[in-house]
């Protein structure tokens, strides 16, 4: 023993792995486990270091660290057995997988109901047979989404889709998203039609939210169908009064089509423009620009059937803003409409008397709308008009005012590339914080750039 002690004192200056190993065995036999572990580590005999930390030094953290550092399969098995004895099956399974004992890990997961842990650990690195076994386990437990996920990883697409469309209502959103991923990977017409039938309610009598059909068409890059579905979704949101949601659905679809250089339907352009016009009203009212607010509301009021949830409040705002903007004849027209029995009872008391006065004492005066030149042919027309009677083109509109654009006052949002009148954009940004009303990106003074020749942004019909 004394000779080994002297050896230990000299080992710090020795690089011989063999000598360190012999010394480690002697120290272990003598019960000097800490010295033994250090010597085994110097000899690079890491499995012995792991064993001593687990069995004698009560230091599983060090054992785990060494397993992860050295990637020792035998060390991982020892760590797994250690945690198994403690009843920590999740950690045991993790180290069995590391030690390439997948079958043993699977059996432990099956026995101790830890399959989700096993599935997460194997991730994308398992063999197809393992994915199939996991899928079958979850299928037997009626865990439809989990079963579908692993049928999908096993590339068994029909089986995956069957599980996803069988999922209960609570799991349906994630299940449908996974079903969409399944059919997009499968590239199978029959599976695609099966999913469409499910989404349309043909299989269970319950039509699903149109957003899922939209996601499916986008995943399949069927942009025309996606556009039609986006329009349906936006209109449903609009009918419910969810105007910002409707706006964002159309705006996002518009961007996708534009980026793919696909034609954007006039119907989508029109729907987005009307929604955007309505959402800009509050901005101009706050600025005290009642003329712009009134002109925007007149555009919305001409399409009031698209706003049934807030028909009376919108028409009331139209009357009030038009009256403030000296558009008295228009104010009278909409006030008279609101006096009809089906609307009158829904009027707010604070506005009812004012509207009655406007109807009883009609003022038919009307300030004429200013005119600006068509950006295509320079024909003078009303600023809010978005079609030119001379050249017959549909005119791009300013996202700040709703007016048609003019060639010598042109700027673009650098984020969404929608146009805005340069003069007003500059004024607003100089006055303080301002963000794009179309895409909500913040603007700085550096973003306000005048476009001297906007021909590239003008496309004839």
mmCIF file of C-alpha atoms in Angstrom, residues 26-410:
data_model
loop_
_atom_site.group_PDB
_atom_site.id
_atom_site.type_symbol
_atom_site.label_atom_id
_atom_site.label_comp_id
_atom_site.label_asym_id
_atom_site.label_seq_id
_atom_site.Cartn_x
_atom_site.Cartn_y
_atom_site.Cartn_z
ATOM 1 C CA UNK A 26 -5.302 -0.691 -6.635
ATOM 2 C CA UNK A 27 -7.095 2.369 -5.216
ATOM 3 C CA UNK A 28 -10.499 0.858 -6.020
ATOM 4 C CA UNK A 29 -9.530 -2.390 -4.285
ATOM 5 C CA UNK A 30 -8.446 -0.318 -1.273
ATOM 6 C CA UNK A 31 -11.784 1.517 -1.192
ATOM 7 C CA UNK A 32 -10.175 4.820 -2.252
ATOM 8 C CA UNK A 33 -12.879 5.479 -4.845
ATOM 9 C CA UNK A 34 -12.214 9.194 -5.390
ATOM 10 C CA UNK A 35 -8.528 8.551 -6.142
ATOM 11 C CA UNK A 36 -9.487 5.571 -8.262
ATOM 12 C CA UNK A 37 -11.929 7.658 -10.321
ATOM 13 C CA UNK A 38 -9.305 10.352 -10.929
ATOM 14 C CA UNK A 39 -6.760 7.744 -12.002
ATOM 15 C CA UNK A 40 -9.233 5.986 -14.321
ATOM 16 C CA UNK A 41 -9.987 9.359 -15.907
ATOM 17 C CA UNK A 42 -6.263 10.021 -16.387
ATOM 18 C CA UNK A 43 -6.032 6.572 -18.013
ATOM 19 C CA UNK A 44 -9.012 7.535 -20.224
ATOM 20 C CA UNK A 45 -10.938 4.507 -18.906
ATOM 21 C CA UNK A 46 -14.149 6.532 -18.702
ATOM 22 C CA UNK A 47 -16.571 3.652 -18.209
ATOM 23 C CA UNK A 48 -14.859 2.852 -14.896
ATOM 24 C CA UNK A 49 -15.123 6.527 -13.868
ATOM 25 C CA UNK A 50 -18.869 6.458 -14.666
ATOM 26 C CA UNK A 51 -19.297 3.202 -12.727
ATOM 27 C CA UNK A 52 -17.535 4.545 -9.617
ATOM 28 C CA UNK A 53 -19.524 7.784 -9.666
ATOM 29 C CA UNK A 54 -22.753 5.807 -9.807
ATOM 30 C CA UNK A 55 -21.958 2.911 -7.448
ATOM 31 C CA UNK A 56 -19.647 4.437 -4.837
ATOM 32 C CA UNK A 57 -19.308 8.209 -5.037
ATOM 33 C CA UNK A 58 -23.054 9.020 -5.186
ATOM 34 C CA UNK A 59 -22.360 11.498 -7.963
ATOM 35 C CA UNK A 60 -24.732 10.667 -10.832
ATOM 36 C CA UNK A 61 -24.411 14.218 -12.211
ATOM 37 C CA UNK A 62 -20.717 13.592 -12.954
ATOM 38 C CA UNK A 63 -21.576 10.226 -14.525
ATOM 39 C CA UNK A 64 -24.180 11.880 -16.751
ATOM 40 C CA UNK A 65 -21.715 14.613 -17.730
ATOM 41 C CA UNK A 66 -19.103 12.044 -18.746
ATOM 42 C CA UNK A 67 -21.589 10.002 -20.769
ATOM 43 C CA UNK A 68 -22.631 13.077 -22.702
ATOM 44 C CA UNK A 69 -19.031 14.176 -23.177
ATOM 45 C CA UNK A 70 -17.614 10.790 -24.201
ATOM 46 C CA UNK A 71 -20.762 9.333 -25.848
ATOM 47 C CA UNK A 72 -19.890 5.989 -24.272
ATOM 48 C CA UNK A 73 -22.538 3.363 -25.045
ATOM 49 C CA UNK A 74 -21.570 1.202 -22.054
ATOM 50 C CA UNK A 75 -21.563 4.279 -19.791
ATOM 51 C CA UNK A 76 -25.020 5.205 -21.049
ATOM 52 C CA UNK A 77 -26.274 1.689 -20.206
ATOM 53 C CA UNK A 78 -24.931 2.024 -16.675
ATOM 54 C CA UNK A 79 -26.588 5.423 -16.221
ATOM 55 C CA UNK A 80 -29.847 4.001 -17.598
ATOM 56 C CA UNK A 81 -29.789 1.104 -15.095
ATOM 57 C CA UNK A 82 -29.056 3.548 -12.266
ATOM 58 C CA UNK A 83 -32.086 5.739 -13.069
ATOM 59 C CA UNK A 84 -34.261 2.697 -13.699
ATOM 60 C CA UNK A 85 -33.590 1.520 -10.122
ATOM 61 C CA UNK A 86 -34.618 4.974 -8.902
ATOM 62 C CA UNK A 87 -37.884 4.726 -10.863
ATOM 63 C CA UNK A 88 -36.896 7.636 -13.129
ATOM 64 C CA UNK A 89 -37.902 5.866 -16.319
ATOM 65 C CA UNK A 90 -37.829 8.957 -18.523
ATOM 66 C CA UNK A 91 -34.105 9.526 -17.854
ATOM 67 C CA UNK A 92 -33.405 5.791 -18.091
ATOM 68 C CA UNK A 93 -35.071 5.681 -21.515
ATOM 69 C CA UNK A 94 -33.011 8.662 -22.658
ATOM 70 C CA UNK A 95 -29.725 6.933 -21.848
ATOM 71 C CA UNK A 96 -30.852 3.603 -23.285
ATOM 72 C CA UNK A 97 -31.457 5.393 -26.583
ATOM 73 C CA UNK A 98 -28.001 7.021 -26.332
ATOM 74 C CA UNK A 99 -26.481 3.566 -25.775
ATOM 75 C CA UNK A 100 -28.226 2.302 -28.942
ATOM 76 C CA UNK A 101 -30.476 -0.003 -26.874
ATOM 77 C CA UNK A 102 -33.594 1.188 -28.682
ATOM 78 C CA UNK A 103 -35.507 -2.075 -28.309
ATOM 79 C CA UNK A 104 -34.940 -2.117 -24.547
ATOM 80 C CA UNK A 105 -35.867 1.599 -24.375
ATOM 81 C CA UNK A 106 -39.073 0.937 -26.319
ATOM 82 C CA UNK A 107 -40.050 -1.949 -24.024
ATOM 83 C CA UNK A 108 -39.431 0.215 -20.944
ATOM 84 C CA UNK A 109 -41.506 3.030 -22.455
ATOM 85 C CA UNK A 110 -44.297 0.572 -23.247
ATOM 86 C CA UNK A 111 -44.237 -1.016 -19.786
ATOM 87 C CA UNK A 112 -44.128 2.254 -17.847
ATOM 88 C CA UNK A 113 -46.363 4.379 -20.107
ATOM 89 C CA UNK A 114 -43.475 6.615 -21.193
ATOM 90 C CA UNK A 115 -43.937 6.331 -24.963
ATOM 91 C CA UNK A 116 -44.194 10.090 -25.481
ATOM 92 C CA UNK A 117 -40.791 10.469 -23.806
ATOM 93 C CA UNK A 118 -39.308 7.730 -26.004
ATOM 94 C CA UNK A 119 -40.884 9.242 -29.123
ATOM 95 C CA UNK A 120 -39.500 12.689 -28.348
ATOM 96 C CA UNK A 121 -35.995 11.304 -27.684
ATOM 97 C CA UNK A 122 -35.765 9.282 -30.908
ATOM 98 C CA UNK A 123 -37.010 12.324 -32.851
ATOM 99 C CA UNK A 124 -36.007 12.192 -36.504
ATOM 100 C CA UNK A 125 -33.217 9.665 -36.005
ATOM 101 C CA UNK A 126 -35.208 6.433 -35.698
ATOM 102 C CA UNK A 127 -35.631 3.625 -38.201
ATOM 103 C CA UNK A 128 -38.962 3.227 -39.970
ATOM 104 C CA UNK A 129 -39.691 0.074 -37.913
ATOM 105 C CA UNK A 130 -39.392 2.118 -34.708
ATOM 106 C CA UNK A 131 -41.791 4.765 -36.004
ATOM 107 C CA UNK A 132 -44.267 2.028 -36.936
ATOM 108 C CA UNK A 133 -44.029 0.480 -33.442
ATOM 109 C CA UNK A 134 -44.589 3.872 -31.797
ATOM 110 C CA UNK A 135 -47.538 4.623 -34.103
ATOM 111 C CA UNK A 136 -49.141 1.251 -33.340
ATOM 112 C CA UNK A 137 -48.708 1.829 -29.598
ATOM 113 C CA UNK A 138 -50.470 5.220 -29.753
ATOM 114 C CA UNK A 139 -53.145 3.835 -32.065
ATOM 115 C CA UNK A 140 -53.898 1.149 -29.485
ATOM 116 C CA UNK A 141 -54.241 3.886 -26.856
ATOM 117 C CA UNK A 142 -56.564 5.870 -29.179
ATOM 118 C CA UNK A 143 -54.129 8.792 -29.107
ATOM 119 C CA UNK A 144 -54.958 9.730 -32.672
ATOM 120 C CA UNK A 145 -52.691 12.758 -33.141
ATOM 121 C CA UNK A 146 -49.625 10.995 -31.733
ATOM 122 C CA UNK A 147 -50.369 7.894 -33.800
ATOM 123 C CA UNK A 148 -50.744 10.013 -36.923
ATOM 124 C CA UNK A 149 -47.489 11.869 -36.259
ATOM 125 C CA UNK A 150 -45.499 8.639 -36.254
ATOM 126 C CA UNK A 151 -47.328 7.085 -39.206
ATOM 127 C CA UNK A 152 -46.357 10.313 -40.978
ATOM 128 C CA UNK A 153 -42.699 9.907 -39.981
ATOM 129 C CA UNK A 154 -42.860 6.334 -41.207
ATOM 130 C CA UNK A 155 -44.180 7.744 -44.518
ATOM 131 C CA UNK A 156 -47.342 5.660 -44.174
ATOM 132 C CA UNK A 157 -49.498 8.531 -45.418
ATOM 133 C CA UNK A 158 -52.945 6.854 -45.682
ATOM 134 C CA UNK A 159 -52.621 5.531 -42.105
ATOM 135 C CA UNK A 160 -51.450 8.940 -40.863
ATOM 136 C CA UNK A 161 -54.383 10.763 -42.491
ATOM 137 C CA UNK A 162 -56.868 8.250 -41.068
ATOM 138 C CA UNK A 163 -55.618 8.983 -37.536
ATOM 139 C CA UNK A 164 -55.631 12.750 -37.962
ATOM 140 C CA UNK A 165 -59.207 12.945 -39.235
ATOM 141 C CA UNK A 166 -60.302 10.659 -36.385
ATOM 142 C CA UNK A 167 -58.986 13.032 -33.707
ATOM 143 C CA UNK A 168 -61.482 14.385 -31.149
ATOM 144 C CA UNK A 169 -62.629 18.006 -31.304
ATOM 145 C CA UNK A 170 -60.207 19.145 -28.575
ATOM 146 C CA UNK A 171 -57.218 18.088 -30.705
ATOM 147 C CA UNK A 172 -58.730 18.970 -34.053
ATOM 148 C CA UNK A 173 -56.772 22.112 -34.917
ATOM 149 C CA UNK A 174 -53.351 20.472 -34.538
ATOM 150 C CA UNK A 175 -54.667 17.262 -36.123
ATOM 151 C CA UNK A 176 -55.891 19.104 -39.231
ATOM 152 C CA UNK A 177 -52.610 20.985 -39.562
ATOM 153 C CA UNK A 178 -50.786 17.639 -39.472
ATOM 154 C CA UNK A 179 -53.264 16.186 -41.972
ATOM 155 C CA UNK A 180 -52.455 19.065 -44.321
ATOM 156 C CA UNK A 181 -48.745 18.336 -43.945
ATOM 157 C CA UNK A 182 -49.491 14.664 -44.680
ATOM 158 C CA UNK A 183 -51.292 15.232 -47.975
ATOM 159 C CA UNK A 184 -48.758 17.845 -49.092
ATOM 160 C CA UNK A 185 -45.973 15.269 -48.610
ATOM 161 C CA UNK A 186 -47.983 12.370 -50.035
ATOM 162 C CA UNK A 187 -48.758 14.140 -53.341
ATOM 163 C CA UNK A 188 -51.734 11.821 -53.707
ATOM 164 C CA UNK A 189 -54.953 13.053 -55.337
ATOM 165 C CA UNK A 190 -57.036 10.485 -53.487
ATOM 166 C CA UNK A 191 -55.692 11.568 -50.070
ATOM 167 C CA UNK A 192 -56.117 15.238 -50.976
ATOM 168 C CA UNK A 193 -59.758 14.667 -51.957
ATOM 169 C CA UNK A 194 -60.320 12.652 -48.781
ATOM 170 C CA UNK A 195 -59.069 15.567 -46.666
ATOM 171 C CA UNK A 196 -61.120 18.109 -48.645
ATOM 172 C CA UNK A 197 -64.238 15.950 -48.091
ATOM 173 C CA UNK A 198 -63.473 15.933 -44.358
ATOM 174 C CA UNK A 199 -62.970 19.713 -44.248
ATOM 175 C CA UNK A 200 -66.183 20.293 -46.196
ATOM 176 C CA UNK A 201 -68.103 18.096 -43.727
ATOM 177 C CA UNK A 202 -68.817 15.318 -46.213
ATOM 178 C CA UNK A 203 -67.477 12.611 -43.867
ATOM 179 C CA UNK A 204 -69.040 13.636 -40.538
ATOM 180 C CA UNK A 205 -71.641 16.242 -41.456
ATOM 181 C CA UNK A 206 -69.636 19.018 -39.735
ATOM 182 C CA UNK A 207 -67.994 21.570 -42.080
ATOM 183 C CA UNK A 208 -64.676 22.792 -40.648
ATOM 184 C CA UNK A 209 -63.453 26.377 -40.433
ATOM 185 C CA UNK A 210 -62.559 27.675 -43.906
ATOM 186 C CA UNK A 211 -59.086 28.637 -42.637
ATOM 187 C CA UNK A 212 -58.090 24.958 -42.823
ATOM 188 C CA UNK A 213 -59.103 24.706 -46.467
ATOM 189 C CA UNK A 214 -57.071 27.859 -47.093
ATOM 190 C CA UNK A 215 -54.018 26.325 -45.367
ATOM 191 C CA UNK A 216 -54.427 23.163 -47.439
ATOM 192 C CA UNK A 217 -54.499 25.031 -50.732
ATOM 193 C CA UNK A 218 -51.486 27.109 -49.690
ATOM 194 C CA UNK A 219 -49.549 23.951 -48.737
ATOM 195 C CA UNK A 220 -50.415 22.439 -52.126
ATOM 196 C CA UNK A 221 -49.513 25.739 -53.848
ATOM 197 C CA UNK A 222 -52.979 25.848 -55.394
ATOM 198 C CA UNK A 223 -53.045 29.641 -55.239
ATOM 199 C CA UNK A 224 -56.299 30.224 -57.147
ATOM 200 C CA UNK A 225 -58.233 27.996 -54.751
ATOM 201 C CA UNK A 226 -56.395 29.627 -51.826
ATOM 202 C CA UNK A 227 -57.431 33.071 -53.075
ATOM 203 C CA UNK A 228 -61.090 32.073 -53.348
ATOM 204 C CA UNK A 229 -60.994 30.571 -49.861
ATOM 205 C CA UNK A 230 -59.268 33.654 -48.420
ATOM 206 C CA UNK A 231 -62.028 35.801 -49.868
ATOM 207 C CA UNK A 232 -64.664 33.581 -48.217
ATOM 208 C CA UNK A 233 -62.847 33.709 -44.851
ATOM 209 C CA UNK A 234 -62.481 37.488 -45.028
ATOM 210 C CA UNK A 235 -66.157 37.947 -45.848
ATOM 211 C CA UNK A 236 -67.188 35.731 -42.950
ATOM 212 C CA UNK A 237 -64.977 37.793 -40.618
ATOM 213 C CA UNK A 238 -66.360 41.001 -42.079
ATOM 214 C CA UNK A 239 -69.963 39.876 -41.581
ATOM 215 C CA UNK A 240 -69.125 39.222 -37.921
ATOM 216 C CA UNK A 241 -67.506 42.623 -37.517
ATOM 217 C CA UNK A 242 -63.931 41.291 -37.332
ATOM 218 C CA UNK A 243 -62.661 43.895 -39.773
ATOM 219 C CA UNK A 244 -58.961 43.821 -38.864
ATOM 220 C CA UNK A 245 -58.872 40.024 -39.209
ATOM 221 C CA UNK A 246 -60.624 40.229 -42.573
ATOM 222 C CA UNK A 247 -58.201 42.934 -43.733
ATOM 223 C CA UNK A 248 -55.151 40.902 -42.693
ATOM 224 C CA UNK A 249 -56.386 37.719 -44.419
ATOM 225 C CA UNK A 250 -56.819 39.572 -47.710
ATOM 226 C CA UNK A 251 -53.587 41.545 -47.327
ATOM 227 C CA UNK A 252 -51.538 38.392 -46.685
ATOM 228 C CA UNK A 253 -53.105 36.573 -49.644
ATOM 229 C CA UNK A 254 -52.527 39.627 -51.826
ATOM 230 C CA UNK A 255 -48.831 39.556 -50.913
ATOM 231 C CA UNK A 256 -48.491 35.844 -51.671
ATOM 232 C CA UNK A 257 -50.056 36.263 -55.112
ATOM 233 C CA UNK A 258 -47.971 39.334 -55.880
ATOM 234 C CA UNK A 259 -44.741 37.624 -54.795
ATOM 235 C CA UNK A 260 -45.584 34.640 -57.010
ATOM 236 C CA UNK A 261 -46.367 37.068 -59.862
ATOM 237 C CA UNK A 262 -49.903 35.685 -60.029
ATOM 238 C CA UNK A 263 -52.831 37.798 -61.180
ATOM 239 C CA UNK A 264 -54.857 39.233 -58.276
ATOM 240 C CA UNK A 265 -58.605 39.231 -58.844
ATOM 241 C CA UNK A 266 -60.440 42.552 -59.010
ATOM 242 C CA UNK A 267 -62.802 41.140 -56.377
ATOM 243 C CA UNK A 268 -59.988 40.712 -53.841
ATOM 244 C CA UNK A 269 -58.537 44.149 -54.624
ATOM 245 C CA UNK A 270 -61.968 45.727 -54.132
ATOM 246 C CA UNK A 271 -62.683 43.916 -50.862
ATOM 247 C CA UNK A 272 -59.296 44.885 -49.417
ATOM 248 C CA UNK A 273 -59.704 48.507 -50.502
ATOM 249 C CA UNK A 274 -63.131 48.875 -48.845
ATOM 250 C CA UNK A 275 -61.972 47.300 -45.592
ATOM 251 C CA UNK A 276 -58.838 49.433 -45.584
ATOM 252 C CA UNK A 277 -60.903 52.561 -46.195
ATOM 253 C CA UNK A 278 -63.076 51.780 -43.177
ATOM 254 C CA UNK A 279 -60.082 51.098 -40.926
ATOM 255 C CA UNK A 280 -58.541 54.472 -41.868
ATOM 256 C CA UNK A 281 -61.570 56.522 -40.789
ATOM 257 C CA UNK A 282 -60.669 56.646 -37.089
ATOM 258 C CA UNK A 283 -57.157 57.866 -37.922
ATOM 259 C CA UNK A 284 -58.475 60.911 -39.805
ATOM 260 C CA UNK A 285 -61.163 61.683 -37.219
ATOM 261 C CA UNK A 286 -58.444 61.810 -34.522
ATOM 262 C CA UNK A 287 -56.415 64.173 -36.704
ATOM 263 C CA UNK A 288 -59.460 66.390 -37.096
ATOM 264 C CA UNK A 289 -59.507 65.849 -40.868
ATOM 265 C CA UNK A 290 -63.263 65.411 -41.157
ATOM 266 C CA UNK A 291 -63.304 65.810 -44.946
ATOM 267 C CA UNK A 292 -61.074 62.776 -45.485
ATOM 268 C CA UNK A 293 -62.979 60.810 -42.825
ATOM 269 C CA UNK A 294 -66.283 61.721 -44.489
ATOM 270 C CA UNK A 295 -65.096 60.744 -47.988
ATOM 271 C CA UNK A 296 -63.877 57.380 -46.715
ATOM 272 C CA UNK A 297 -67.153 56.774 -44.883
ATOM 273 C CA UNK A 298 -69.112 57.627 -48.030
ATOM 274 C CA UNK A 299 -67.180 54.887 -49.831
ATOM 275 C CA UNK A 300 -67.961 52.436 -47.027
ATOM 276 C CA UNK A 301 -71.628 53.514 -46.875
ATOM 277 C CA UNK A 302 -71.965 52.768 -50.591
ATOM 278 C CA UNK A 303 -70.984 49.190 -49.699
ATOM 279 C CA UNK A 304 -72.856 49.027 -46.386
ATOM 280 C CA UNK A 305 -74.290 45.568 -47.094
ATOM 281 C CA UNK A 306 -70.779 44.238 -46.397
ATOM 282 C CA UNK A 307 -70.931 45.647 -42.852
ATOM 283 C CA UNK A 308 -74.247 44.303 -41.491
ATOM 284 C CA UNK A 309 -73.066 43.980 -37.875
ATOM 285 C CA UNK A 310 -72.321 47.708 -37.582
ATOM 286 C CA UNK A 311 -74.647 49.109 -40.250
ATOM 287 C CA UNK A 312 -76.345 51.663 -37.993
ATOM 288 C CA UNK A 313 -73.150 52.923 -36.255
ATOM 289 C CA UNK A 314 -71.346 53.252 -39.603
ATOM 290 C CA UNK A 315 -74.188 55.174 -41.245
ATOM 291 C CA UNK A 316 -74.475 57.345 -38.128
ATOM 292 C CA UNK A 317 -70.741 58.159 -38.339
ATOM 293 C CA UNK A 318 -71.199 58.920 -42.039
ATOM 294 C CA UNK A 319 -73.945 61.465 -41.253
ATOM 295 C CA UNK A 320 -71.918 63.095 -38.471
ATOM 296 C CA UNK A 321 -68.655 63.344 -40.432
ATOM 297 C CA UNK A 322 -70.365 64.515 -43.624
ATOM 298 C CA UNK A 323 -72.194 67.225 -41.644
ATOM 299 C CA UNK A 324 -68.880 68.384 -40.145
ATOM 300 C CA UNK A 325 -67.251 68.382 -43.611
ATOM 301 C CA UNK A 326 -70.012 70.558 -45.118
ATOM 302 C CA UNK A 327 -71.326 67.620 -47.154
ATOM 303 C CA UNK A 328 -74.846 68.414 -45.989
ATOM 304 C CA UNK A 329 -76.774 66.761 -48.825
ATOM 305 C CA UNK A 330 -74.993 63.428 -48.242
ATOM 306 C CA UNK A 331 -75.555 63.800 -44.484
ATOM 307 C CA UNK A 332 -79.286 64.319 -45.139
ATOM 308 C CA UNK A 333 -79.452 61.257 -47.453
ATOM 309 C CA UNK A 334 -78.016 58.862 -44.870
ATOM 310 C CA UNK A 335 -79.878 60.484 -41.969
ATOM 311 C CA UNK A 336 -83.148 59.903 -43.846
ATOM 312 C CA UNK A 337 -82.159 56.269 -44.361
ATOM 313 C CA UNK A 338 -81.551 55.898 -40.616
ATOM 314 C CA UNK A 339 -85.020 57.254 -39.851
ATOM 315 C CA UNK A 340 -86.534 54.114 -41.353
ATOM 316 C CA UNK A 341 -88.239 52.008 -38.643
ATOM 317 C CA UNK A 342 -85.806 49.056 -38.841
ATOM 318 C CA UNK A 343 -82.863 51.378 -38.091
ATOM 319 C CA UNK A 344 -84.387 54.145 -35.977
ATOM 320 C CA UNK A 345 -84.864 52.002 -32.896
ATOM 321 C CA UNK A 346 -81.173 51.008 -32.994
ATOM 322 C CA UNK A 347 -79.858 54.605 -32.972
ATOM 323 C CA UNK A 348 -77.858 55.763 -29.966
ATOM 324 C CA UNK A 349 -79.902 58.314 -27.981
ATOM 325 C CA UNK A 350 -77.121 60.936 -28.151
ATOM 326 C CA UNK A 351 -77.315 60.981 -31.991
ATOM 327 C CA UNK A 352 -81.030 60.421 -32.503
ATOM 328 C CA UNK A 353 -82.085 64.039 -31.931
ATOM 329 C CA UNK A 354 -79.322 65.440 -34.163
ATOM 330 C CA UNK A 355 -80.281 63.113 -37.019
ATOM 331 C CA UNK A 356 -83.955 63.990 -36.649
ATOM 332 C CA UNK A 357 -83.033 67.695 -36.911
ATOM 333 C CA UNK A 358 -80.996 67.059 -40.085
ATOM 334 C CA UNK A 359 -83.991 65.300 -41.667
ATOM 335 C CA UNK A 360 -86.582 67.879 -40.557
ATOM 336 C CA UNK A 361 -84.501 70.833 -41.732
ATOM 337 C CA UNK A 362 -82.779 69.538 -44.858
ATOM 338 C CA UNK A 363 -79.745 71.373 -46.152
ATOM 339 C CA UNK A 364 -78.906 70.232 -49.671
ATOM 340 C CA UNK A 365 -75.615 72.117 -49.974
ATOM 341 C CA UNK A 366 -72.509 70.074 -50.771
ATOM 342 C CA UNK A 367 -68.852 71.067 -51.022
ATOM 343 C CA UNK A 368 -67.475 69.813 -54.321
ATOM 344 C CA UNK A 369 -64.824 67.147 -54.156
ATOM 345 C CA UNK A 370 -61.336 68.201 -55.217
ATOM 346 C CA UNK A 371 -59.924 66.729 -58.405
ATOM 347 C CA UNK A 372 -56.482 65.331 -59.147
ATOM 348 C CA UNK A 373 -55.002 63.934 -62.388
ATOM 349 C CA UNK A 374 -55.204 60.271 -63.328
ATOM 350 C CA UNK A 375 -51.726 58.726 -62.871
ATOM 351 C CA UNK A 376 -52.098 56.982 -66.249
ATOM 352 C CA UNK A 377 -53.515 59.604 -68.600
ATOM 353 C CA UNK A 378 -53.543 62.834 -66.501
ATOM 354 C CA UNK A 379 -57.319 63.261 -66.919
ATOM 355 C CA UNK A 380 -58.722 65.330 -64.020
ATOM 356 C CA UNK A 381 -61.157 63.369 -61.867
ATOM 357 C CA UNK A 382 -62.442 63.335 -58.268
ATOM 358 C CA UNK A 383 -59.658 62.480 -55.825
ATOM 359 C CA UNK A 384 -61.536 59.539 -54.294
ATOM 360 C CA UNK A 385 -62.480 57.973 -57.613
ATOM 361 C CA UNK A 386 -60.527 54.772 -58.307
ATOM 362 C CA UNK A 387 -61.444 54.234 -61.965
ATOM 363 C CA UNK A 388 -60.659 56.646 -64.778
ATOM 364 C CA UNK A 389 -63.540 57.366 -67.181
ATOM 365 C CA UNK A 390 -61.046 58.487 -69.822
ATOM 366 C CA UNK A 391 -58.464 55.657 -70.014
ATOM 367 C CA UNK A 392 -60.678 53.048 -68.228
ATOM 368 C CA UNK A 393 -57.858 51.953 -65.878
ATOM 369 C CA UNK A 394 -58.350 50.931 -62.280
ATOM 370 C CA UNK A 395 -56.311 53.396 -60.220
ATOM 371 C CA UNK A 396 -53.979 52.555 -57.318
ATOM 372 C CA UNK A 397 -55.021 54.189 -54.049
ATOM 373 C CA UNK A 398 -53.083 55.910 -51.294
ATOM 374 C CA UNK A 399 -53.055 53.751 -48.148
ATOM 375 C CA UNK A 400 -53.218 56.895 -45.978
ATOM 376 C CA UNK A 401 -56.107 58.762 -47.604
ATOM 377 C CA UNK A 402 -57.939 56.316 -49.885
ATOM 378 C CA UNK A 403 -57.525 58.795 -52.780
ATOM 379 C CA UNK A 404 -56.152 57.662 -56.103
ATOM 380 C CA UNK A 405 -52.406 58.138 -56.483
ATOM 381 C CA UNK A 406 -50.888 60.956 -58.562
ATOM 382 C CA UNK A 407 -47.608 60.680 -60.427
ATOM 383 C CA UNK A 408 -45.846 63.705 -58.887
ATOM 384 C CA UNK A 409 -46.623 62.857 -55.236
ATOM 385 C CA UNK A 410 -45.691 59.191 -55.026
#
